[in-house]
Amino acid sequence: MQYLTKVQGMPASVEAKVEKHLHNFLWAGKNGRTINKETLYAPAHERGKNLLDIPACNEAIEVTWLQSYLSLNDKHPLWAYIADRLLVLNVVQSDELIPLDLRINQFTQQWKSNTQNVPKDLSRMLAVAKKHNLKLQGLAFPRDIIWQMPVWYHAKSTATRALYSNKRNKLNACLKNNHRVRTVGDAERLARHLNNPNHKSHKWCKCRPCQRTCSNTGGYCSDAHACFTQAKRLLSALPDKWNLLTEELLEDYEACELCWQISSEDCHPFNPKITTQGTLVDAFRIFTAKVGIEDLPDTHIFPNLNYNHLTVYTDGSCTNNGLEDANAGAGIFVSPDSDYNREIKVPSELMPSNQVGEMLAIKEALEQILPYDLNIKTDSMYIVNGVTKHLQEWKDKGFIGVENAQLWQVLAARLHERNALTTLEWVKGHSGVPGNEAADWLANEGREKTQLDLIDMTIPQPLHLSGAKLSKITQANAYTAIKVAKSLSHRYQEARERPRTEQNIHKALESIKQAMGKNPSRKQLWKSLRNKTISRNI
């Protein structure tokens, strides 16, 4: 069934039949169901059975169709070329005035297909793209990706459609028909001639670029300067993130920043690059927030000419780790008399644990310490590997299934906000390293604090990268994301409310506490019900 659905899609009628068979198997045709399907869809630690959600599974398969369809390179499948033509020929009424030869791809341009006039498979694929907010999104883009974007009806253009109209501007017709301008790269190739020192700002200019440009059109273009200017006007309508006319792209200085970092066996640098790597397909993200990010962040790392450098020790501490009454603290130590030394109480909403304490200590250190080059020493390889090895992979998959995802996202933003280098170094814990011992003592002090600390979990809008990269997401990741989104809906939350079950769970937890002196979490209790019972004869 998985293969057929992947290849052919699952019609709504078949989906309904499969759902019916599944329900009959679960409830044996009984009308009075003791447990609803919304609860059974939940994972085991949320009192569910992790039941296969057929509609969510089908949507995940359609996400993989989008992945194949938007492989705008040599991996573009044959069916996608046919789909392109069908979608281009069937547009909504308001987009019918857009010339047919300029309709390239609706996900990179400002036009939409009429889903009622295309095959149901394509209609479902477009519906999934809309439902899960598929869009062009990234913190910054390299020239290679910007060049590949269509310049006509650009998805991110701020211009009105009058700018692209042939009737209002004959220069557009010349650019389209004579110069064969289709992409941002084509327009930039013409506009850059305006910077030629030998170029004159009139139609009779005889500079080499003007002569060559006119001859390449077979003499049909008689005013190369006007076409250069119009190409620049098209580019000027693009926001800074997509505009090649800006003085400097982020990738221009990101390339040299890592040269200043010294990596050794013990010292691991954080990679500050935020520019999306790859081709145009890597610019698409799905499961994004409704509000996009259009402003460029300021992540420029300046050379440390004064050699200002600071070493900071961080540590986390937790009692009853993993239990309902877990209590954690975070410690930051720089030097005995430093104003940067801190003990922090981990709030309960962050799910206190040793790892959370470690992460919170680093986050707070990054926020309060001036933009010195910073060497963070920690006894947690989980943190070192997460920051220096896995962070980019987690960002690509939208932190789906990553433990402490929210805190990792905030930590990533704080690292990118710094205008200085950051390195991490692992030290052995409780081995007599003075700085580590001091950070551990501060973490213990923070754990015992009665007054909560104010923790800033906001992410600046230019650095708030939501969703997952379409080219990297798997069907399993998409399925997980869809199920999580469904579980957060009001209908699902309401359906999962089971007061009697909550009363029984409360009684069970109280009994465990009285009998064993421990206070397990609800998550632990539900997971334990799936474990095999171990008995021993005495």
Coordinates of C-alpha atoms in Angstrom, one line a residue:
M1 CA 0.0 0.0 0.0
Q2 CA 2.9 2.3 0.8
Y3 CA 4.4 1.9 -2.6
L4 CA 1.1 2.3 -4.5
T5 CA 0.3 5.4 -2.5
K6 CA 3.8 6.8 -3.1
V7 CA 3.5 6.3 -6.9
Q8 CA -0.2 6.8 -7.6
G9 CA -1.6 8.6 -4.5
M10 CA -4.5 7.5 -2.4
P11 CA -8.0 8.6 -3.6
A12 CA -10.2 10.0 -0.8
S13 CA -12.6 7.0 -1.2
V14 CA -9.8 4.5 -0.6
E15 CA -8.5 6.5 2.3
A16 CA -12.0 6.4 3.9
K17 CA -12.2 2.6 3.4
V18 CA -8.8 2.0 5.0
E19 CA -9.8 4.3 7.9
K20 CA -13.0 2.3 8.3
H21 CA -11.3 -1.1 8.3
L22 CA -8.8 0.3 10.9
H23 CA -11.6 1.5 13.1
N24 CA -13.5 -1.8 12.8
F25 CA -10.4 -3.6 13.9
L26 CA -9.7 -1.4 16.9
W27 CA -13.3 -1.2 18.2
A28 CA -14.7 -4.4 16.7
G29 CA -17.7 -2.4 15.3
K30 CA -18.7 -1.2 18.8
N31 CA -20.5 2.2 18.8
G32 CA -19.6 3.0 22.4
R33 CA -15.9 3.5 22.2
T34 CA -14.0 3.9 25.4
I35 CA -11.0 5.5 23.8
N36 CA -11.2 7.8 20.8
K37 CA -8.9 7.7 17.8
E38 CA -7.3 11.1 18.7
T39 CA -5.9 9.6 21.9
L40 CA -4.7 6.4 20.1
Y41 CA -2.9 8.5 17.5
A42 CA -0.7 10.0 20.4
P43 CA 2.7 8.6 21.2
A44 CA 3.0 6.2 24.1
H45 CA 4.3 8.8 26.5
E46 CA 1.2 10.8 25.9
R47 CA -1.1 7.9 26.8
G48 CA -1.6 6.8 23.2
K49 CA -0.7 3.8 21.1
N50 CA 1.1 5.7 18.3
L51 CA -1.6 4.4 15.9
L52 CA -0.9 5.0 12.2
D53 CA -2.7 8.2 11.1
I54 CA -3.6 7.3 7.5
P55 CA -4.5 10.9 6.4
A56 CA -1.3 12.3 8.0
C57 CA 0.7 9.5 6.3
N58 CA -0.8 10.4 2.9
E59 CA 0.0 14.1 3.5
A60 CA 3.6 13.1 4.3
I61 CA 3.8 11.2 1.0
E62 CA 2.5 14.3 -0.8
V63 CA 5.3 16.3 0.8
T64 CA 7.8 14.0 -0.8
W65 CA 6.0 14.7 -4.1
L66 CA 6.6 18.4 -3.6
Q67 CA 10.2 17.5 -2.9
S68 CA 10.5 15.7 -6.2
Y69 CA 8.6 18.4 -8.1
L70 CA 10.7 21.2 -6.8
S71 CA 14.0 19.5 -7.6
L72 CA 14.7 22.2 -10.2
N73 CA 17.9 20.6 -11.5
D74 CA 19.0 17.5 -13.4
K75 CA 17.0 15.4 -10.9
H76 CA 13.7 17.0 -12.0
P77 CA 11.5 13.9 -12.7
L78 CA 9.7 13.4 -16.0
W79 CA 6.3 13.7 -14.5
A80 CA 7.2 17.1 -13.1
Y81 CA 7.7 18.5 -16.6
I82 CA 4.1 17.4 -17.5
A83 CA 2.9 18.8 -14.2
D84 CA 4.6 22.1 -15.0
R85 CA 2.8 22.4 -18.3
L86 CA -0.6 21.6 -16.7
L87 CA -0.1 24.1 -13.9
V88 CA 1.1 26.8 -16.3
L89 CA -1.9 26.4 -18.6
N90 CA -4.5 26.5 -15.8
V91 CA -4.1 29.6 -13.8
V92 CA -6.7 31.6 -11.8
Q93 CA -8.5 34.3 -13.7
S94 CA -6.5 37.2 -12.2
D95 CA -3.3 35.7 -13.5
E96 CA -4.4 35.0 -17.1
L97 CA -2.8 38.3 -18.3
I98 CA 0.6 37.0 -17.4
P99 CA 2.3 35.9 -20.6
L100 CA 2.5 32.1 -20.9
D101 CA 6.2 32.1 -21.6
L102 CA 6.9 34.0 -18.3
R103 CA 5.0 31.5 -16.1
I104 CA 7.8 29.4 -14.9
N105 CA 7.0 28.1 -11.4
Q106 CA 4.3 29.3 -9.1
F107 CA 6.4 28.7 -6.0
T108 CA 9.0 31.1 -7.2
Q109 CA 6.6 33.6 -8.8
Q110 CA 3.5 35.6 -8.0
W111 CA 0.8 33.5 -9.8
K112 CA -1.4 30.6 -8.8
S113 CA -2.9 27.6 -10.6
N114 CA -6.6 26.9 -10.6
T115 CA -6.7 23.7 -8.7
Q116 CA -10.2 22.8 -10.0
N117 CA -8.8 22.4 -13.5
V118 CA -5.8 20.2 -12.8
P119 CA -5.6 16.5 -12.0
K120 CA -6.6 15.6 -8.4
D121 CA -3.0 14.4 -7.6
L122 CA -1.6 17.9 -8.4
S123 CA -4.5 19.6 -6.7
R124 CA -3.7 17.6 -3.5
M125 CA 0.0 18.4 -3.8
L126 CA -0.8 22.1 -4.0
A127 CA -3.2 21.9 -1.1
V128 CA -0.6 20.3 1.1
A129 CA 1.9 23.0 0.1
K130 CA -0.6 25.7 1.1
K131 CA -1.7 24.0 4.3
H132 CA 1.9 23.5 5.6
N133 CA 3.2 26.9 4.4
L134 CA 5.7 25.9 1.8
K135 CA 7.7 29.0 0.9
L136 CA 11.1 30.4 -0.1
Q137 CA 12.7 31.1 3.3
G138 CA 16.2 31.4 4.7
L139 CA 18.3 33.7 6.8
A140 CA 20.4 34.7 3.7
F141 CA 21.0 33.4 0.2
P142 CA 24.1 33.1 -2.0
R143 CA 24.4 34.5 -5.5
D144 CA 23.9 31.0 -7.0
I145 CA 20.4 30.8 -5.6
I146 CA 19.5 34.4 -6.2
W147 CA 20.6 34.1 -9.8
Q148 CA 18.3 31.2 -10.5
M149 CA 15.1 33.0 -9.4
P150 CA 12.8 34.3 -12.2
V151 CA 13.1 38.1 -12.4
W152 CA 9.6 38.4 -13.9
Y153 CA 6.8 38.3 -11.2
H154 CA 9.5 37.4 -8.6
A155 CA 7.8 35.8 -5.5
K156 CA 9.5 38.3 -3.2
S157 CA 9.3 41.4 -5.4
T158 CA 7.7 44.5 -3.9
A159 CA 6.8 45.9 -7.3
T160 CA 3.3 46.1 -8.8
R161 CA 2.5 44.2 -11.9
A162 CA 2.7 47.4 -13.9
L163 CA 6.5 47.1 -13.8
Y164 CA 6.3 43.9 -15.8
S165 CA 3.7 45.0 -18.3
N166 CA 4.6 45.2 -22.0
K167 CA 1.9 47.7 -22.6
R168 CA 3.3 50.2 -20.2
N169 CA 7.0 49.6 -20.9
K170 CA 8.3 48.6 -24.3
L171 CA 11.7 48.0 -22.7
N172 CA 10.2 44.9 -21.0
A173 CA 9.4 43.5 -24.4
C174 CA 12.9 44.1 -25.6
L175 CA 14.4 42.4 -22.5
K176 CA 12.1 39.4 -22.8
N177 CA 12.1 38.9 -26.6
N178 CA 15.5 40.3 -27.7
H179 CA 17.8 39.8 -24.7
R180 CA 16.0 36.6 -23.5
V181 CA 16.0 37.8 -19.9
R182 CA 14.2 35.3 -17.7
T183 CA 16.1 35.0 -14.4
V184 CA 17.7 37.4 -11.9
G185 CA 21.0 36.3 -13.2
D186 CA 20.1 37.4 -16.8
A187 CA 19.0 40.8 -15.6
E188 CA 22.1 41.3 -13.4
R189 CA 24.3 40.4 -16.4
L190 CA 22.9 43.4 -18.2
A191 CA 22.6 45.8 -15.3
R192 CA 26.3 45.4 -14.3
H193 CA 27.3 47.1 -17.6
L194 CA 26.1 50.4 -16.1
N195 CA 29.2 50.2 -13.8
N196 CA 31.6 50.0 -16.8
P197 CA 33.9 53.1 -16.6
N198 CA 33.7 53.5 -20.4
H199 CA 29.9 53.4 -20.5
K200 CA 28.0 56.6 -21.3
S201 CA 24.4 57.2 -20.1
H202 CA 22.7 57.6 -23.4
K203 CA 21.5 55.5 -26.3
W204 CA 24.4 56.5 -28.6
C205 CA 27.0 55.0 -26.3
K206 CA 29.7 53.1 -28.3
C207 CA 31.3 51.3 -25.4
R208 CA 32.1 47.6 -26.0
P209 CA 29.3 46.2 -23.7
C210 CA 26.7 48.3 -25.6
Q211 CA 27.9 47.3 -29.0
R212 CA 28.2 43.6 -28.1
T213 CA 24.7 43.6 -26.4
C214 CA 23.0 45.2 -29.5
S215 CA 24.8 42.8 -31.9
N216 CA 23.8 39.8 -29.8
T217 CA 20.1 40.7 -30.5
G218 CA 20.7 40.8 -34.2
G219 CA 20.3 44.6 -34.2
Y220 CA 16.7 44.4 -32.8
C221 CA 17.8 46.4 -29.7
S222 CA 18.7 50.0 -30.6
D223 CA 19.2 51.3 -27.0
A224 CA 21.3 49.1 -24.9
H225 CA 21.6 51.7 -22.1
A226 CA 17.8 51.9 -21.7
C227 CA 17.7 48.1 -21.4
F228 CA 20.5 48.1 -18.9
T229 CA 18.6 50.7 -16.8
Q230 CA 15.4 48.7 -17.0
A231 CA 17.1 45.6 -15.9
K232 CA 18.5 47.5 -12.9
R233 CA 14.9 48.8 -12.2
L234 CA 13.7 45.2 -12.1
L235 CA 16.4 44.2 -9.7
S236 CA 15.8 47.3 -7.5
A237 CA 12.3 46.0 -6.8
L238 CA 13.7 43.1 -4.9
P239 CA 14.3 43.1 -1.1
D240 CA 17.8 43.2 0.1
K241 CA 17.9 39.5 0.8
W242 CA 17.2 38.8 -2.9
N243 CA 18.9 41.8 -4.4
L244 CA 22.3 41.5 -6.2
L245 CA 22.7 45.3 -6.3
T246 CA 23.5 45.4 -2.6
E247 CA 27.2 46.3 -1.9
E248 CA 27.9 43.1 -0.1
L249 CA 26.1 39.8 0.4
L250 CA 26.5 37.8 3.6
E251 CA 28.4 35.1 1.8
D252 CA 31.1 37.6 0.8
Y253 CA 32.4 38.0 4.3
E254 CA 31.2 34.7 5.7
A255 CA 33.8 33.0 3.5
C256 CA 36.7 34.6 5.3
E257 CA 35.4 34.5 8.8
L258 CA 36.2 30.8 9.4
C259 CA 39.8 31.5 8.4
W260 CA 40.2 33.3 11.7
Q261 CA 39.1 30.4 13.7
I262 CA 41.6 27.9 15.0
S263 CA 40.4 24.4 15.4
S264 CA 42.3 21.8 17.4
E265 CA 41.7 18.4 18.9
D266 CA 40.3 20.1 22.1
C267 CA 38.9 23.4 20.8
H268 CA 36.0 23.2 18.4
P269 CA 34.8 26.4 16.6
F270 CA 31.1 27.3 16.1
N271 CA 30.4 27.8 12.4
P272 CA 28.7 31.2 12.1
K273 CA 27.6 30.8 8.5
I274 CA 23.9 31.4 8.0
T275 CA 23.8 31.6 4.2
T276 CA 21.7 28.8 2.7
Q277 CA 24.0 26.3 0.9
G278 CA 23.1 24.5 -2.3
T279 CA 20.8 25.3 -5.2
L280 CA 17.4 26.9 -5.6
V281 CA 15.6 23.7 -4.3
D282 CA 17.4 24.3 -1.0
A283 CA 15.7 27.6 -0.5
F284 CA 12.3 26.0 0.0
R285 CA 11.1 25.3 3.6
I286 CA 7.9 23.7 4.7
F287 CA 6.0 23.7 8.0
T288 CA 7.0 27.4 8.3
A289 CA 5.4 30.1 10.4
K290 CA 2.8 32.2 8.6
V291 CA 4.9 35.4 9.0
G292 CA 8.1 35.1 6.9
I293 CA 11.5 36.6 7.5
E294 CA 12.5 39.2 5.0
D295 CA 15.1 41.4 6.8
L296 CA 18.8 40.4 6.7
P297 CA 20.4 39.8 10.1
D298 CA 23.6 41.5 11.1
T299 CA 26.0 38.6 11.8
H300 CA 29.1 40.3 10.6
I301 CA 32.1 39.1 12.7
F302 CA 34.8 41.8 12.9
P303 CA 38.5 41.0 13.2
N304 CA 39.6 41.0 16.8
L305 CA 42.4 43.6 16.4
N306 CA 42.7 44.1 20.2
Y307 CA 42.8 40.3 20.8
N308 CA 40.0 40.6 23.4
H309 CA 39.4 37.0 24.5
L310 CA 37.5 35.5 27.3
T311 CA 37.3 32.0 28.7
V312 CA 34.0 31.0 30.5
Y313 CA 33.2 27.8 32.3
T314 CA 29.6 26.6 32.3
D315 CA 27.8 23.7 34.0
G316 CA 24.4 22.4 34.8
S317 CA 23.2 20.6 37.9
C318 CA 20.0 18.6 38.5
T319 CA 18.4 16.5 41.3
N320 CA 15.7 13.9 40.6
N321 CA 16.8 14.1 36.9
G322 CA 14.0 12.8 34.7
L323 CA 11.4 12.8 37.4
E324 CA 8.3 15.1 37.9
D325 CA 10.0 17.1 40.7
A326 CA 13.3 17.5 38.8
N327 CA 15.2 20.6 40.1
A328 CA 18.0 22.1 38.0
G329 CA 20.4 25.0 38.0
A330 CA 23.0 26.5 35.7
G331 CA 26.3 28.1 36.5
I332 CA 28.6 30.5 34.7
F333 CA 32.1 31.2 36.0
V334 CA 34.8 33.5 34.4
S335 CA 37.1 34.4 37.3
P336 CA 36.8 34.7 41.1
D337 CA 35.8 38.4 41.1
S338 CA 34.1 38.6 37.7
D339 CA 30.7 40.3 37.3
Y340 CA 29.8 37.7 34.7
N341 CA 29.7 34.9 37.4
R342 CA 26.1 33.7 37.8
E343 CA 23.9 31.0 39.3
I344 CA 20.6 30.5 37.5
K345 CA 17.4 28.6 38.5
V346 CA 16.1 26.5 35.6
P347 CA 12.3 27.2 35.3
S348 CA 9.9 24.3 35.2
E349 CA 8.6 25.1 31.8
L350 CA 12.0 24.3 30.3
M351 CA 11.7 20.7 31.6
P352 CA 14.7 20.8 34.1
S353 CA 17.5 18.3 33.5
N354 CA 21.3 18.3 33.5
Q355 CA 21.4 19.0 29.7
V356 CA 18.9 21.8 30.0
G357 CA 21.0 23.4 32.7
E358 CA 24.2 23.1 30.5
M359 CA 22.4 24.7 27.6
L360 CA 20.8 27.5 29.7
A361 CA 24.2 28.4 31.2
I362 CA 25.7 28.8 27.7
K363 CA 22.7 30.8 26.4
E364 CA 22.9 33.2 29.4
A365 CA 26.7 33.6 29.0
L366 CA 26.3 34.5 25.3
E367 CA 23.6 37.1 26.2
Q368 CA 25.5 38.9 29.0
I369 CA 29.1 38.8 27.9
L370 CA 30.4 41.6 25.5
P371 CA 31.3 40.5 22.0
Y372 CA 34.7 39.2 22.9
D373 CA 36.1 36.1 21.2
L374 CA 34.7 33.5 23.6
N375 CA 36.0 30.1 24.5
I376 CA 33.4 28.1 26.4
K377 CA 34.6 25.2 28.5
T378 CA 32.0 22.6 29.4
D379 CA 32.0 19.0 30.7
S380 CA 29.1 18.1 28.3
M381 CA 30.0 16.5 25.0
Y382 CA 26.3 16.6 24.2
I383 CA 26.6 20.4 24.1
V384 CA 29.9 20.5 22.2
N385 CA 28.8 18.0 19.5
G386 CA 25.3 19.7 19.3
V387 CA 26.8 23.2 18.6
T388 CA 29.7 22.2 16.4
K389 CA 28.5 19.1 14.6
H390 CA 24.8 18.6 14.6
L391 CA 23.2 22.1 14.7
Q392 CA 23.1 22.7 10.9
E393 CA 21.5 19.2 10.4
W394 CA 18.9 20.0 13.0
K395 CA 18.1 23.3 11.5
D396 CA 17.7 21.7 8.1
K397 CA 15.1 19.3 9.4
G398 CA 13.4 21.9 11.4
F399 CA 14.4 20.4 14.8
I400 CA 11.8 17.7 14.2
G401 CA 12.3 15.0 16.9
V402 CA 15.2 16.9 18.5
E403 CA 15.2 16.9 22.3
N404 CA 15.0 20.4 23.8
A405 CA 14.2 21.8 20.4
Q406 CA 13.1 25.2 21.6
L407 CA 16.2 25.8 23.7
W408 CA 18.4 24.7 20.8
Q409 CA 16.7 27.2 18.5
V410 CA 17.2 30.0 21.0
L411 CA 20.8 29.0 21.6
A412 CA 21.5 28.9 17.8
A413 CA 20.1 32.5 17.5
R414 CA 22.3 33.7 20.4
L415 CA 25.4 32.2 18.7
H416 CA 24.6 33.9 15.4
E417 CA 23.8 37.2 17.1
R418 CA 27.4 37.5 18.4
N419 CA 29.8 39.7 16.4
A420 CA 32.7 37.7 17.6
L421 CA 34.0 34.1 17.4
T422 CA 32.9 31.3 19.7
T423 CA 34.7 28.1 20.4
L424 CA 33.8 25.2 22.7
E425 CA 36.1 23.0 24.6
W426 CA 35.3 19.9 26.5
V427 CA 36.8 19.4 30.0
K428 CA 36.5 16.4 32.3
G429 CA 33.9 17.1 35.0
H430 CA 34.7 16.7 38.7
S431 CA 38.4 16.2 38.0
G432 CA 39.8 19.1 39.9
V433 CA 39.7 21.7 37.0
P434 CA 39.2 24.9 39.1
G435 CA 36.9 26.7 36.6
N436 CA 34.7 23.7 36.1
E437 CA 34.5 23.1 39.9
A438 CA 33.5 26.7 40.4
A439 CA 30.8 26.5 37.6
D440 CA 29.5 23.3 39.2
W441 CA 29.2 25.0 42.6
L442 CA 27.3 28.0 41.0
A443 CA 25.0 25.5 39.3
N444 CA 24.2 23.8 42.6
E445 CA 23.6 27.3 44.1
G446 CA 21.2 28.1 41.3
R447 CA 19.4 24.9 41.7
E448 CA 18.7 25.7 45.3
K449 CA 17.4 29.2 44.7
T450 CA 13.8 29.9 45.6
Q451 CA 13.5 33.0 43.4
L452 CA 13.1 32.2 39.7
D453 CA 15.3 34.0 37.2
L454 CA 13.8 35.8 34.2
I455 CA 14.8 33.8 31.1
D456 CA 14.6 35.4 27.7
M457 CA 13.5 32.8 25.1
T458 CA 12.7 35.3 22.3
I459 CA 14.4 35.0 18.9
P460 CA 15.0 38.2 16.8
Q461 CA 12.8 38.1 13.7
P462 CA 15.7 38.2 11.2
L463 CA 17.1 35.0 12.8
H464 CA 13.8 33.2 13.4
L465 CA 14.1 30.4 10.8
S466 CA 11.1 28.2 11.0
G467 CA 10.1 25.0 9.3
A468 CA 12.3 22.4 7.7
K469 CA 14.3 22.5 4.4
L470 CA 12.2 20.7 1.8
S471 CA 15.2 19.1 0.2
K472 CA 16.4 17.5 3.4
I473 CA 13.1 16.3 5.0
T474 CA 12.2 12.7 5.0
Q475 CA 8.7 11.1 4.8
A476 CA 9.1 10.1 8.5
N477 CA 10.0 13.6 9.5
A478 CA 7.1 15.1 7.6
Y479 CA 4.7 12.5 9.2
T480 CA 5.9 13.5 12.6
A481 CA 5.6 17.2 11.9
I482 CA 2.0 16.7 10.6
K483 CA 1.0 14.7 13.6
V484 CA 2.4 17.2 16.0
A485 CA 0.6 20.0 14.2
K486 CA -2.7 18.1 14.4
S487 CA -2.2 17.3 18.0
L488 CA -1.9 21.0 18.8
S489 CA -5.3 21.8 17.3
H490 CA -8.2 22.7 19.6
R491 CA -10.2 19.8 18.4
Y492 CA -7.5 17.3 19.2
Q493 CA -6.8 18.9 22.6
E494 CA -10.4 18.7 23.5
A495 CA -10.8 15.1 22.3
R496 CA -7.8 14.0 24.4
E497 CA -9.2 15.4 27.7
R498 CA -10.0 12.4 29.9
P499 CA -10.8 13.6 33.5
R500 CA -11.3 10.1 34.8
T501 CA -7.9 8.9 33.4
E502 CA -6.2 11.9 34.9
Q503 CA -7.7 11.0 38.3
N504 CA -6.4 7.5 38.0
I505 CA -2.9 8.7 37.0
H506 CA -2.8 11.0 39.9
K507 CA -3.7 8.1 42.3
A508 CA -1.0 6.0 40.7
L509 CA 1.7 8.7 41.0
E510 CA 0.8 9.2 44.7
S511 CA 1.0 5.5 45.3
I512 CA 4.4 5.3 43.7
K513 CA 5.6 8.3 45.8
Q514 CA 4.4 6.7 49.0
A515 CA 5.8 3.3 48.3
M516 CA 9.1 4.2 46.7
G517 CA 9.8 7.8 47.7
K518 CA 10.1 8.8 44.0
N519 CA 7.9 11.1 41.9
P520 CA 8.0 9.9 38.3
S521 CA 6.6 12.1 35.5
R522 CA 3.4 11.3 33.6
K523 CA 5.6 10.6 30.6
Q524 CA 7.6 8.0 32.5
L525 CA 4.5 6.4 33.8
W526 CA 2.9 6.0 30.4
K527 CA 6.1 4.7 28.8
S528 CA 6.5 2.2 31.6
L529 CA 3.2 0.6 30.6
R530 CA 4.7 -0.4 27.3
N531 CA 7.6 -2.2 29.0
K532 CA 7.6 -5.9 29.6
T533 CA 6.8 -6.9 33.2
I534 CA 9.8 -8.5 34.9
S535 CA 9.0 -10.9 37.7
R536 CA 11.5 -12.9 39.9
N537 CA 10.8 -15.8 42.1
I538 CA 12.2 -15.4 45.6

